[in-house]
Short mmCIF file of C-alpha atoms and ligand atoms in Angstrom, two decimals:
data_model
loop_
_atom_site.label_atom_id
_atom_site.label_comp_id
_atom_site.label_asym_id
_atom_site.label_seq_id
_atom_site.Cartn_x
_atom_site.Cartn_y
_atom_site.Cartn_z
CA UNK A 1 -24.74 82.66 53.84
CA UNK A 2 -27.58 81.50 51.56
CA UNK A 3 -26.89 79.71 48.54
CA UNK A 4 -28.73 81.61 45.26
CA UNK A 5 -28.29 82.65 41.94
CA UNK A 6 -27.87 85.55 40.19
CA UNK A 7 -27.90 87.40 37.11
CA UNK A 8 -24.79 88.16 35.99
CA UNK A 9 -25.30 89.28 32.65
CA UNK A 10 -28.09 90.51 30.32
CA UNK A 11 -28.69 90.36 26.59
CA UNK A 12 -31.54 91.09 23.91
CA UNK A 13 -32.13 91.20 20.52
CA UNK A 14 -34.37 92.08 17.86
CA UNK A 15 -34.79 91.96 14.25
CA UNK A 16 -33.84 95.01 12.29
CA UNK A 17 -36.88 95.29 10.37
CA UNK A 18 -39.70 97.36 11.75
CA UNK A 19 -43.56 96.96 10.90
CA UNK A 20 -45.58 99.75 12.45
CA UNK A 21 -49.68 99.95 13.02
CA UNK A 22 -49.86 102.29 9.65
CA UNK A 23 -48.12 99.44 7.57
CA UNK A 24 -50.71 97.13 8.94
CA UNK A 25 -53.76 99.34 7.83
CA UNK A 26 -52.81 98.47 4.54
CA UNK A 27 -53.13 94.75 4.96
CA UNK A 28 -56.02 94.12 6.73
CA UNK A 29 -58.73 96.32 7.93
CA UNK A 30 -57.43 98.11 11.38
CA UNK A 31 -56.23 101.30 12.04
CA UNK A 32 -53.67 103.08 14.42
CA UNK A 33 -55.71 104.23 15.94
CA UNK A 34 -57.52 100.95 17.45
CA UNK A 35 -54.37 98.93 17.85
CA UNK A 36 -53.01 101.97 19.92
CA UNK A 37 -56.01 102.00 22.01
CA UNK A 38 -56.65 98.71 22.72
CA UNK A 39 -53.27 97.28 23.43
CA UNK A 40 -50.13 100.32 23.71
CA UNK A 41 -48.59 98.84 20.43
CA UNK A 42 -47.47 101.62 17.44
CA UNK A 43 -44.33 99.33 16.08
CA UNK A 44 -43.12 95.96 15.54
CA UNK A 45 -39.72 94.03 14.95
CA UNK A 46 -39.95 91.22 11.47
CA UNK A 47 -37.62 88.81 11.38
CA UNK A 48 -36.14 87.74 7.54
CA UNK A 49 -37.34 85.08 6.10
CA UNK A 50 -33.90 83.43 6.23
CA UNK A 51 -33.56 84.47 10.19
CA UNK A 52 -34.41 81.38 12.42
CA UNK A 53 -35.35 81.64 16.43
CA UNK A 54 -31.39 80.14 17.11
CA UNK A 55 -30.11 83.08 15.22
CA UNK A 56 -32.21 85.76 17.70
CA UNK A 57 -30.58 83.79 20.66
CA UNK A 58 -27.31 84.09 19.13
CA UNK A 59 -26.92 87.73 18.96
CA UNK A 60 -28.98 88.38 22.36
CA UNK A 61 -26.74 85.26 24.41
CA UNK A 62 -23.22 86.83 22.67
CA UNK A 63 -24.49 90.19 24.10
CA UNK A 64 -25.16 88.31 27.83
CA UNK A 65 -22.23 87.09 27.63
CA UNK A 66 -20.24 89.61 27.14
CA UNK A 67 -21.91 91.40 29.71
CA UNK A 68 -21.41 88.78 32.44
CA UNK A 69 -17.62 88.39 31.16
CA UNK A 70 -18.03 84.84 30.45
CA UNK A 71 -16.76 82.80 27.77
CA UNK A 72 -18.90 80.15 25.64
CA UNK A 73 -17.18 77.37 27.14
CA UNK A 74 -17.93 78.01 30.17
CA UNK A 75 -21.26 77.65 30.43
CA UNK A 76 -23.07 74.42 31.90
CA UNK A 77 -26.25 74.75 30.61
CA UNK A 78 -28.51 76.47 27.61
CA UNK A 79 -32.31 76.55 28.41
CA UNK A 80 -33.77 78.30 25.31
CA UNK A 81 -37.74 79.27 26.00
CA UNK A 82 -39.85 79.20 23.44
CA UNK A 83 -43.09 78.56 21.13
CA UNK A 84 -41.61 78.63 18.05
CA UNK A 85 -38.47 77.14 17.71
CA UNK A 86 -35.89 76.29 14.38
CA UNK A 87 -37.56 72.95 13.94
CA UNK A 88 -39.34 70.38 16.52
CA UNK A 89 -36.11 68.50 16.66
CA UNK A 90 -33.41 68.88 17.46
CA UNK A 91 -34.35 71.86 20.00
CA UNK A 92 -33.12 75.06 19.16
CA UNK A 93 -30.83 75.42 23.05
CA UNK A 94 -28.82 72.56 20.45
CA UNK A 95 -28.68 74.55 17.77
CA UNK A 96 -27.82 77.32 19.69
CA UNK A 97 -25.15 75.65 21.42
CA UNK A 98 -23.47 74.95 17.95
CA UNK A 99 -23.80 78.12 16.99
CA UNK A 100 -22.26 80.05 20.42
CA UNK A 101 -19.53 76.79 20.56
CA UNK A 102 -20.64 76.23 23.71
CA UNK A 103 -19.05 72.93 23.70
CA UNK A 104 -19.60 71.98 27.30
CA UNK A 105 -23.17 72.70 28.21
CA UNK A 106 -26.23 70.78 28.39
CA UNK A 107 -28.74 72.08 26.32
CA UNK A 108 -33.11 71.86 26.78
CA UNK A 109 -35.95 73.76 25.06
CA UNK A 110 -38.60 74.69 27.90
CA UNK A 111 -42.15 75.90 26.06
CA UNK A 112 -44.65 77.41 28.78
CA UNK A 113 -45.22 80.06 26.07
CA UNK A 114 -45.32 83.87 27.08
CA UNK A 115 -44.60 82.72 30.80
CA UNK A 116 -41.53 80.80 29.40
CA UNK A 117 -38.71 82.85 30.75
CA UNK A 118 -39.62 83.09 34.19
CA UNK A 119 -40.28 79.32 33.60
CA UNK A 120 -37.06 78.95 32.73
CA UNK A 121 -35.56 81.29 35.55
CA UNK A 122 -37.34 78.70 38.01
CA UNK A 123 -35.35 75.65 36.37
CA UNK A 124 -32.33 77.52 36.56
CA UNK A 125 -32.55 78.77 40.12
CA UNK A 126 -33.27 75.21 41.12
CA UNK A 127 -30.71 73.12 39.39
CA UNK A 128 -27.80 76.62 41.05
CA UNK A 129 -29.19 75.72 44.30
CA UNK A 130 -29.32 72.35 43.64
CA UNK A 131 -25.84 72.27 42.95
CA UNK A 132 -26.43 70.51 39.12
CA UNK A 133 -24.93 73.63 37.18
CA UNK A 134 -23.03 76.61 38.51
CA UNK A 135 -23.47 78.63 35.03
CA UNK A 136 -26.23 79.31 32.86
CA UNK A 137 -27.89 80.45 29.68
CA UNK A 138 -31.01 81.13 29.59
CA UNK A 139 -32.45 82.50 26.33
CA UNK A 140 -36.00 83.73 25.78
CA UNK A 141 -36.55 83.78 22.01
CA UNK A 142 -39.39 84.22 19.27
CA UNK A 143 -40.26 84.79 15.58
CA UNK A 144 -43.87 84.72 16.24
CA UNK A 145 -44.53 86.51 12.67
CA UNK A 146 -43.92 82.97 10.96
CA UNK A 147 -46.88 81.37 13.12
CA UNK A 148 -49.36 84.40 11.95
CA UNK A 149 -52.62 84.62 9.87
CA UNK A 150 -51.26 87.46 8.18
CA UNK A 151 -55.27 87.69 7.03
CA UNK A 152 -56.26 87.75 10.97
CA UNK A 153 -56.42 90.96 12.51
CA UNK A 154 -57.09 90.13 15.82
CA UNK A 155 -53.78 88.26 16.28
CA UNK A 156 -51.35 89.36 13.66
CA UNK A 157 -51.48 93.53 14.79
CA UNK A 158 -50.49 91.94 18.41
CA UNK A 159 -47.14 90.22 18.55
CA UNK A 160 -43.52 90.47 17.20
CA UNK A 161 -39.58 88.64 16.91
CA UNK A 162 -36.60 88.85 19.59
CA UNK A 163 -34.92 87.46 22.22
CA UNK A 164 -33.49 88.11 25.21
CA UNK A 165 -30.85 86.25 27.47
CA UNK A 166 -29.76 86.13 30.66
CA UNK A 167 -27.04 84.47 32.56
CA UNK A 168 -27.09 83.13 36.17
CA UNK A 169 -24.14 82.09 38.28
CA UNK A 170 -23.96 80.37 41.99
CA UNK A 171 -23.84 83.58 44.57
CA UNK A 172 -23.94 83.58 48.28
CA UNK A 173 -25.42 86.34 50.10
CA UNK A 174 -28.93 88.16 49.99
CA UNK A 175 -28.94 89.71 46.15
CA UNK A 176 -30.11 87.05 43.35
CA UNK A 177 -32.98 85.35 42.79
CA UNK A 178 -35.74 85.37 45.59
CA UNK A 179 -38.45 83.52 44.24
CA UNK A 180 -40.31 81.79 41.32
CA UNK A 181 -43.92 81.07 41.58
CA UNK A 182 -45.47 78.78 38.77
CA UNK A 183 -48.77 78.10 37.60
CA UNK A 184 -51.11 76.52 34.36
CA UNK A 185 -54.68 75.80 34.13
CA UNK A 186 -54.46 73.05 30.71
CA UNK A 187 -58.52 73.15 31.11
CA UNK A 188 -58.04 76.73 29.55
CA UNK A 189 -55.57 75.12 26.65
CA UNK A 190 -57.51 76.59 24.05
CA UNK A 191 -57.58 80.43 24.76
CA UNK A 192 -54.35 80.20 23.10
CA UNK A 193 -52.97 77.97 20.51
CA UNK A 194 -50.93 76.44 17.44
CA UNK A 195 -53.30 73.43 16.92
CA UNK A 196 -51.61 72.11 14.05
CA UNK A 197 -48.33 70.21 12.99
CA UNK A 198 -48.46 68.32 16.28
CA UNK A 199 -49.39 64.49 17.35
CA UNK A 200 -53.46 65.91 17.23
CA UNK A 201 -53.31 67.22 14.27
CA UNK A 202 -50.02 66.48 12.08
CA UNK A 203 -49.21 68.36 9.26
CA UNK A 204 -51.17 68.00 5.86
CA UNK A 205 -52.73 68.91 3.31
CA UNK A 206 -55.84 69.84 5.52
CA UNK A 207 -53.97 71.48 8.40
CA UNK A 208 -52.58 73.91 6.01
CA UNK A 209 -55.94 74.48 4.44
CA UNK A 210 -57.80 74.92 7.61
CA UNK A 211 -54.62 76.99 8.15
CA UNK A 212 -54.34 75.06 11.80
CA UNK A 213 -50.27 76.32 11.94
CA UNK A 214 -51.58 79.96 12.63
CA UNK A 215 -52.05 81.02 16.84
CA UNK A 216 -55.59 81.42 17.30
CA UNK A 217 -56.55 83.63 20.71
CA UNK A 218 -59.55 84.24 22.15
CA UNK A 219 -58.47 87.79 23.19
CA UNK A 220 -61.29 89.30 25.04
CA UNK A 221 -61.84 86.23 27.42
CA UNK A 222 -57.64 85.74 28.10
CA UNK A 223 -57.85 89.29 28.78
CA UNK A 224 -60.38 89.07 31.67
CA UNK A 225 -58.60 85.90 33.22
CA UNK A 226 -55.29 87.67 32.66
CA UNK A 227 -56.03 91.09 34.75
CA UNK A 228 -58.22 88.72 37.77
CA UNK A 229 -55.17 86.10 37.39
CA UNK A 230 -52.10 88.80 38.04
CA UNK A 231 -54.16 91.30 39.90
CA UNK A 232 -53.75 88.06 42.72
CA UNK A 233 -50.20 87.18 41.56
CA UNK A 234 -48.33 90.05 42.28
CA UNK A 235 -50.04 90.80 45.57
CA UNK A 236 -49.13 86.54 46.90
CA UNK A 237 -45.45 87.50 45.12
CA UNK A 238 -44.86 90.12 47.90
CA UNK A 239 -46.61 88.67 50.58
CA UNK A 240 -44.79 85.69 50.22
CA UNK A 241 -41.59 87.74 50.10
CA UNK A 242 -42.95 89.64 53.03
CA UNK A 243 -42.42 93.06 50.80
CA UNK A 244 -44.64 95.98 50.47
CA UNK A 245 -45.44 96.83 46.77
CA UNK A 246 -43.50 100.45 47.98
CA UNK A 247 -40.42 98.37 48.38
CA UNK A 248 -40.52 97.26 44.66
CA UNK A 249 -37.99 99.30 43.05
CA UNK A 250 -39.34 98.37 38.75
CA UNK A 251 -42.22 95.92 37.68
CA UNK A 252 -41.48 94.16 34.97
CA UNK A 253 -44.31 92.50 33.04
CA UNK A 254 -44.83 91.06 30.10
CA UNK A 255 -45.52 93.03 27.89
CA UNK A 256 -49.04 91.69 26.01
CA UNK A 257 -51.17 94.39 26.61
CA UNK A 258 -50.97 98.34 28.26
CA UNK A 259 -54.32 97.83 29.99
CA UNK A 260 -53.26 94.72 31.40
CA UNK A 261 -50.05 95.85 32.54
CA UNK A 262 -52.09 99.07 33.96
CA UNK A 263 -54.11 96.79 36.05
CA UNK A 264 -52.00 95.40 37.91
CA UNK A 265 -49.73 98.47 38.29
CA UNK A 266 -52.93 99.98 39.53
CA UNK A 267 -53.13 96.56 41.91
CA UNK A 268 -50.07 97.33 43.43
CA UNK A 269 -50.73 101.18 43.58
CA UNK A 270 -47.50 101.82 41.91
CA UNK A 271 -47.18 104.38 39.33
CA UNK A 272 -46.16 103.97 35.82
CA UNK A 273 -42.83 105.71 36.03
CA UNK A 274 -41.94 102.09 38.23
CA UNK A 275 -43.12 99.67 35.34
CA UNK A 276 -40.61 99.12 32.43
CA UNK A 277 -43.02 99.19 29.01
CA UNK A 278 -41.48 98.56 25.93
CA UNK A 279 -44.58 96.75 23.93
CA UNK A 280 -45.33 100.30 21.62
CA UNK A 281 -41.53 99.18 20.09
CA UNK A 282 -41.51 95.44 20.05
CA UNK A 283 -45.56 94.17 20.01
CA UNK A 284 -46.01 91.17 21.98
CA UNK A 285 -42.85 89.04 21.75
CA UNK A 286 -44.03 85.85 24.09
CA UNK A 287 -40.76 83.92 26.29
CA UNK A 288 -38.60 87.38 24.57
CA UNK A 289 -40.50 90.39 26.46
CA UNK A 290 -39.46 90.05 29.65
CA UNK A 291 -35.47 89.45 29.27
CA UNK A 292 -35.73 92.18 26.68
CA UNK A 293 -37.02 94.77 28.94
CA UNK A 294 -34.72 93.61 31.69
CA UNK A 295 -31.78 93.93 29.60
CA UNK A 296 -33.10 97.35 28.57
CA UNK A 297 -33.24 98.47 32.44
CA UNK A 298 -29.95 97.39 32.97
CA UNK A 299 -28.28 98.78 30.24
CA UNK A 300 -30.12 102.40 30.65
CA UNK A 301 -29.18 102.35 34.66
CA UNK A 302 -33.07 102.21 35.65
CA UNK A 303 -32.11 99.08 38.24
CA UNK A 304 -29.60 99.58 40.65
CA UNK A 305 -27.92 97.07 43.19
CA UNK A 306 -30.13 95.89 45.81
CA UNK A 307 -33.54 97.39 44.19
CA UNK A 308 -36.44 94.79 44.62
CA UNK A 309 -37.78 94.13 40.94
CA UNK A 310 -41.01 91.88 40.17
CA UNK A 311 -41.25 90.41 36.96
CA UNK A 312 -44.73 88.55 35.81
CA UNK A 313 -45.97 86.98 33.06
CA UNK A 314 -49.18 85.16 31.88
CA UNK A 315 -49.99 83.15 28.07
CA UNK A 316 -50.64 80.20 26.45
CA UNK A 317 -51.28 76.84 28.38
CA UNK A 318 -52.98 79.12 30.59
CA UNK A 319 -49.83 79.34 32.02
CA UNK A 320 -48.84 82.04 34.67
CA UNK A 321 -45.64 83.33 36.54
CA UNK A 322 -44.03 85.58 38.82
CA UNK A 323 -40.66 86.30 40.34
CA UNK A 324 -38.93 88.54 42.80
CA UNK A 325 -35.15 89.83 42.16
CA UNK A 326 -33.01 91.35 44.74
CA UNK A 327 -30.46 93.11 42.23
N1 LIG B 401 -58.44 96.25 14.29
C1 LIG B 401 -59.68 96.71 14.39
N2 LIG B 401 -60.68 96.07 14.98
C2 LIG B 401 -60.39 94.89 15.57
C3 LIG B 401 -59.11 94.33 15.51
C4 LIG B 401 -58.11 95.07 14.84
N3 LIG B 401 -56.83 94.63 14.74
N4 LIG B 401 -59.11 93.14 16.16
C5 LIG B 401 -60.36 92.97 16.61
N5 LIG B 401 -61.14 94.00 16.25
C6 LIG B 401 -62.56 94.23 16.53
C7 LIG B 401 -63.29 92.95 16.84
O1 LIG B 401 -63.72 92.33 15.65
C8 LIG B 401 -64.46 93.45 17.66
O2 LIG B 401 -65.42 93.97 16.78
P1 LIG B 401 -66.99 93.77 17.11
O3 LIG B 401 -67.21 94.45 18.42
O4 LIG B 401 -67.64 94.43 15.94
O5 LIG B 401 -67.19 92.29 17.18
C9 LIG B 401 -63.87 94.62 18.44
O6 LIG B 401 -62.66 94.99 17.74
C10 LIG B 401 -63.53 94.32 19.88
O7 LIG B 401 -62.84 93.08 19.92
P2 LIG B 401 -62.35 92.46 21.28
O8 LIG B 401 -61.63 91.18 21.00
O9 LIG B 401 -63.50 92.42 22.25
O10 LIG B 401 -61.32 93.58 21.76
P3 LIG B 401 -60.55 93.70 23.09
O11 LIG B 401 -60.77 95.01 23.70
O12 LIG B 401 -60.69 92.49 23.97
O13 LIG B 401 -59.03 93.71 22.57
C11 LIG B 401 -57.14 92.20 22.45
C12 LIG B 401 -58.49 92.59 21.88
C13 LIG B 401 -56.66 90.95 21.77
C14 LIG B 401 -56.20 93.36 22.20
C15 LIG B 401 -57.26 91.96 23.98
O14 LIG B 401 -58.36 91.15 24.21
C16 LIG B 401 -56.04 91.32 24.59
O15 LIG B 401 -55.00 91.91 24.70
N6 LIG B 401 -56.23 90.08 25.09
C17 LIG B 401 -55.25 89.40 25.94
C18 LIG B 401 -54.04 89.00 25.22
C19 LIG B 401 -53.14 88.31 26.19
O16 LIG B 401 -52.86 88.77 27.27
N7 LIG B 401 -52.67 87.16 25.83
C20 LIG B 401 -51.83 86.44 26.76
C21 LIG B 401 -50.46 86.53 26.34
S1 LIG B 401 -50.23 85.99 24.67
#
């Protein structure tokens, strides 16, 4: 029997404050009407200004957890993806740990931005089959409205806070984890980025001013790359799995834009009602949107035992990823 792993539990999160498109109109100049159009979003969640990225992952990992029957202190290892962590250092999988008194795991930050979950599915499928760690966490968590130009509307009407969390255990047999397929072009770094309060440009005076701690996109040309890039991706996904797209039971993409997600639905030939969407509620919420609309599949009944789900993502880096679930 084949050694894999498996989800065993799912979890998400997400502030309780809502911003929606019409709130936006009134600080800067868009509309509902364009946001809608060009990207499926109407609403977004706002985390407090006291709420930290840890705190997301507490409430989505608890919920895991709980699912997966599993006590804190039983799990091996906390990978926590994400762009936009409590602090640089310590990473927040530590803080988390401290928080969920999960006295006995290891604990890593993994940043591969918007494809950081499925990142982060890849580790922990490796080090299960490897043996390393029977049980983990893995969190996908962001408050991307603290790294906005609240004065930039062509980034700050796109994304939004949460987190979502998984947890995989060793399991024989032919359900779990399939694949992972991982990718990054770094000669496309600067589509998307955060260029300031690292090693290149350390905080000051100037950063602040030039307001360098802000994500800066260049939207239309990561759009293009994105729909070419997963148009390919989900087809070598299958073939690699030797599947048909008719034997994929729910896409699950990331959710950065409806027209990209379209695309490759359209790739695939698979129709809409076989693609879990959630970005009109939650915006663009980076390493969070995946895990949040798996746990919302699970929880509603949409995947059942043995269906064949495909989960992609593509972001910052350019980073890109893909894996294939047998439930
Ligand atoms: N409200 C109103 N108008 C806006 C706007 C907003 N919030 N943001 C931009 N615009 C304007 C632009 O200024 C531009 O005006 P111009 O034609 O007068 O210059 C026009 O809308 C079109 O801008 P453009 O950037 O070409 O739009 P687009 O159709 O490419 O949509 C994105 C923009 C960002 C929604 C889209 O490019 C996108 O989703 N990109 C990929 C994001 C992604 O996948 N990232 C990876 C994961 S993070």
């Amino acid at each position: 029997m084949l050694l894999r792993s498996r989800i065993t539990g799912t979890g998400s999160y997400a502030p309780e404050k809502i911003l929606t498109n019409f709130d936006l109109e009134k600080k800067v100049d868009t509309s509902d009407e364009w946001i809608t159009e060009r990207t499926g979003i109407k609403e977004r969640r706002i985390a407090k200004d006291a709420e930290t990225t840890s705190d997301l992952c507490l409430e989505a990992s608890k919920r895991a957890l709980q699912a997966a029957d599993m006590k804190p202190g039983e799990v091996e290892l906390i990978i926590v993806a994400t762009m936009s962590g409590d602090m640089p250092m310590p990473s927040t999988a530590s803080l988390l740990q401290k928080k969920l008194h999960a006295k006995n795991a290891a604990a890593f930050d993994l940043n591969a931005a918007c494809s950081g979950f499925l990142y982060g599915l890849s580790v922990a499928d490796n080090f299960i089959k490897a043996g390393t760690f029977r049980k983990v966490l893995l969190v996908g968590a962001e408050i991307m409205s603290k790294f906005l130009d609240w004065q930039d509307r062509s980034t700050c009407v796109l994304f939004g806070d949460g987190a979502g969390a998984v947890i995989l255990e060793k399991a024989r047999g032919p359900r779990g984890i399939l694949s992972t397929h991982l990718f990054s072009d770094g000669n496309l770094w600067d589509f998307i980025c955060l260029p300031g309060g690292g090693s290149q440009a350390p905080p000051s005076a100037k950063t602040i001013k030039d307001k360098l701690h802000f994500i800066k996109m260049k939207g239309n040309e990561t759009f293009k790359i994105a729909v070419r890039t997963l148009e390919k991706l989900v087809i070598d996904t299958l073939r690699e799995n030797n599947l048909k797209p008719s034997d994929v039971a729910l896409l699950i993409p990331h959710q950065a834009n409806l027209r990209i997600i379209k695309a490759t639905a359209e790739r695939l030939n698979m129709p809409m009602n076989k693609v879990a969407v959630n970005l009109d509620r939650y915006g663009n919420t980076s390493s969070a949107s995946i895990p949040i609309a798996l746990d919302e599949v699970v929880r509603s009944g949409r995947i059942k035992r043995d269906d064949y789900i495909l989960l992609e993502a593509f972001g910052a880096g350019l980073t890109w990823a893909s894996a294939l679930i047998r439930w």
